[in-house]
JSON list of C-alpha atoms in Angstrom, two decimals:
[
{"chain": "A", "resi": 273, "resn": "MET", "atom": "CA", "xyz": [90.61, 97.22, 82.23]},
{"chain": "A", "resi": 274, "resn": "THR", "atom": "CA", "xyz": [90.01, 98.73, 85.05]},
{"chain": "A", "resi": 275, "resn": "SER", "atom": "CA", "xyz": [90.63, 101.94, 85.82]},
{"chain": "A", "resi": 276, "resn": "TYR", "atom": "CA", "xyz": [91.27, 103.03, 89.04]},
{"chain": "A", "resi": 277, "resn": "LYS", "atom": "CA", "xyz": [90.67, 106.31, 90.64]},
{"chain": "A", "resi": 278, "resn": "GLN", "atom": "CA", "xyz": [93.93, 107.86, 92.24]},
{"chain": "A", "resi": 279, "resn": "VAL", "atom": "CA", "xyz": [93.97, 109.69, 95.27]},
{"chain": "A", "resi": 280, "resn": "GLY", "atom": "CA", "xyz": [96.15, 112.30, 96.58]},
{"chain": "A", "resi": 281, "resn": "THR", "atom": "CA", "xyz": [98.06, 111.63, 100.39]},
{"chain": "A", "resi": 282, "resn": "ARG", "atom": "CA", "xyz": [96.52, 111.85, 103.32]},
{"chain": "A", "resi": 283, "resn": "THR", "atom": "CA", "xyz": [98.37, 113.81, 106.14]},
{"chain": "A", "resi": 284, "resn": "PRO", "atom": "CA", "xyz": [98.07, 112.77, 110.16]},
{"chain": "A", "resi": 285, "resn": "GLU", "atom": "CA", "xyz": [97.07, 116.79, 109.91]},
{"chain": "A", "resi": 286, "resn": "LYS", "atom": "CA", "xyz": [94.05, 116.58, 108.13]},
{"chain": "A", "resi": 287, "resn": "ILE", "atom": "CA", "xyz": [92.27, 113.27, 108.93]},
{"chain": "A", "resi": 288, "resn": "ASN", "atom": "CA", "xyz": [91.88, 112.68, 112.85]},
{"chain": "A", "resi": 289, "resn": "ILE", "atom": "CA", "xyz": [89.99, 108.71, 114.17]},
{"chain": "A", "resi": 290, "resn": "ASP", "atom": "CA", "xyz": [90.19, 107.77, 117.23]},
{"chain": "A", "resi": 291, "resn": "LEU", "atom": "CA", "xyz": [90.62, 104.41, 117.01]},
{"chain": "A", "resi": 292, "resn": "GLY", "atom": "CA", "xyz": [90.34, 103.52, 120.64]},
{"chain": "A", "resi": 293, "resn": "ALA", "atom": "CA", "xyz": [86.89, 104.33, 119.87]},
{"chain": "A", "resi": 294, "resn": "ILE", "atom": "CA", "xyz": [85.97, 101.80, 117.32]},
{"chain": "A", "resi": 295, "resn": "PRO", "atom": "CA", "xyz": [84.51, 98.39, 118.94]},
{"chain": "A", "resi": 296, "resn": "GLU", "atom": "CA", "xyz": [86.97, 95.17, 117.77]},
{"chain": "A", "resi": 297, "resn": "ASN", "atom": "CA", "xyz": [84.13, 93.77, 116.12]},
{"chain": "A", "resi": 298, "resn": "GLU", "atom": "CA", "xyz": [83.73, 96.82, 113.46]},
{"chain": "A", "resi": 299, "resn": "SER", "atom": "CA", "xyz": [87.84, 96.92, 113.15]},
{"chain": "A", "resi": 300, "resn": "ASP", "atom": "CA", "xyz": [87.80, 93.41, 112.49]},
{"chain": "A", "resi": 301, "resn": "ALA", "atom": "CA", "xyz": [85.17, 93.60, 110.39]},
{"chain": "A", "resi": 302, "resn": "LEU", "atom": "CA", "xyz": [87.09, 96.90, 108.30]},
{"chain": "A", "resi": 303, "resn": "CYS", "atom": "CA", "xyz": [89.96, 95.34, 108.39]},
{"chain": "A", "resi": 304, "resn": "ARG", "atom": "CA", "xyz": [88.63, 92.17, 107.15]},
{"chain": "A", "resi": 305, "resn": "ALA", "atom": "CA", "xyz": [86.98, 94.36, 104.30]},
{"chain": "A", "resi": 306, "resn": "VAL", "atom": "CA", "xyz": [90.01, 96.21, 103.70]},
{"chain": "A", "resi": 307, "resn": "LEU", "atom": "CA", "xyz": [92.94, 93.67, 103.02]},
{"chain": "A", "resi": 308, "resn": "HIS", "atom": "CA", "xyz": [89.74, 91.75, 100.96]},
{"chain": "A", "resi": 309, "resn": "GLY", "atom": "CA", "xyz": [90.35, 94.74, 98.44]},
{"chain": "A", "resi": 310, "resn": "MET", "atom": "CA", "xyz": [93.94, 95.56, 98.86]},
{"chain": "A", "resi": 311, "resn": "ALA", "atom": "CA", "xyz": [94.50, 91.55, 97.72]},
{"chain": "A", "resi": 312, "resn": "ALA", "atom": "CA", "xyz": [91.70, 92.31, 94.81]},
{"chain": "A", "resi": 313, "resn": "LEU", "atom": "CA", "xyz": [93.69, 95.09, 93.40]},
{"chain": "A", "resi": 314, "resn": "PHE", "atom": "CA", "xyz": [97.03, 93.54, 92.91]},
{"chain": "A", "resi": 315, "resn": "GLU", "atom": "CA", "xyz": [95.84, 90.82, 91.09]},
{"chain": "A", "resi": 316, "resn": "ASP", "atom": "CA", "xyz": [95.89, 93.28, 88.19]},
{"chain": "A", "resi": 317, "resn": "PRO", "atom": "CA", "xyz": [99.13, 92.83, 87.13]},
{"chain": "A", "resi": 318, "resn": "ILE", "atom": "CA", "xyz": [99.34, 97.23, 86.48]},
{"chain": "A", "resi": 319, "resn": "VAL", "atom": "CA", "xyz": [99.45, 97.39, 90.02]},
{"chain": "A", "resi": 320, "resn": "ARG", "atom": "CA", "xyz": [101.72, 95.10, 90.75]},
{"chain": "A", "resi": 321, "resn": "ALA", "atom": "CA", "xyz": [104.09, 96.43, 88.49]},
{"chain": "A", "resi": 322, "resn": "ASP", "atom": "CA", "xyz": [103.08, 100.10, 90.12]},
{"chain": "A", "resi": 323, "resn": "TYR", "atom": "CA", "xyz": [103.81, 98.98, 93.26]},
{"chain": "A", "resi": 324, "resn": "GLU", "atom": "CA", "xyz": [107.52, 96.37, 92.09]},
{"chain": "A", "resi": 325, "resn": "LYS", "atom": "CA", "xyz": [108.87, 99.87, 91.05]},
{"chain": "A", "resi": 326, "resn": "TRP", "atom": "CA", "xyz": [107.69, 101.96, 94.34]},
{"chain": "A", "resi": 327, "resn": "LYS", "atom": "CA", "xyz": [109.44, 99.23, 95.74]},
{"chain": "A", "resi": 328, "resn": "ASN", "atom": "CA", "xyz": [112.53, 98.82, 94.26]},
{"chain": "A", "resi": 329, "resn": "GLU", "atom": "CA", "xyz": [112.83, 102.34, 94.25]},
{"chain": "A", "resi": 330, "resn": "ARG", "atom": "CA", "xyz": [112.42, 102.87, 97.77]},
{"chain": "A", "resi": 331, "resn": "LYS", "atom": "CA", "xyz": [115.02, 100.41, 98.10]},
{"chain": "A", "resi": 332, "resn": "LEU", "atom": "CA", "xyz": [117.68, 102.47, 95.80]},
{"chain": "A", "resi": 333, "resn": "ARG", "atom": "CA", "xyz": [116.08, 106.17, 98.29]},
{"chain": "A", "resi": 334, "resn": "LYS", "atom": "CA", "xyz": [117.55, 104.02, 101.71]},
{"chain": "A", "resi": 335, "resn": "GLU", "atom": "CA", "xyz": [120.72, 102.72, 100.58]},
{"chain": "A", "resi": 336, "resn": "ALA", "atom": "CA", "xyz": [121.70, 106.15, 99.12]},
{"chain": "A", "resi": 337, "resn": "ALA", "atom": "CA", "xyz": [120.81, 107.54, 103.02]},
{"chain": "A", "resi": 338, "resn": "ALA", "atom": "CA", "xyz": [123.41, 104.84, 104.29]},
{"chain": "A", "resi": 339, "resn": "THR", "atom": "CA", "xyz": [126.07, 105.81, 102.90]}
]
């Protein structure tokens, strides 16, 4: 089983990236790498289960806020 490092939440105030300064070809390459990494990560049943749990909790919070 692979162990993943948990990273703390980043806020926009802590990270400032000028996306317009990134050339389109580099942006595309970065996106492909991120998408490939995310797809590989979600192949892990533990990661997938954690995501499904988060998704259900989010749905419940939205429903509670709507009432």
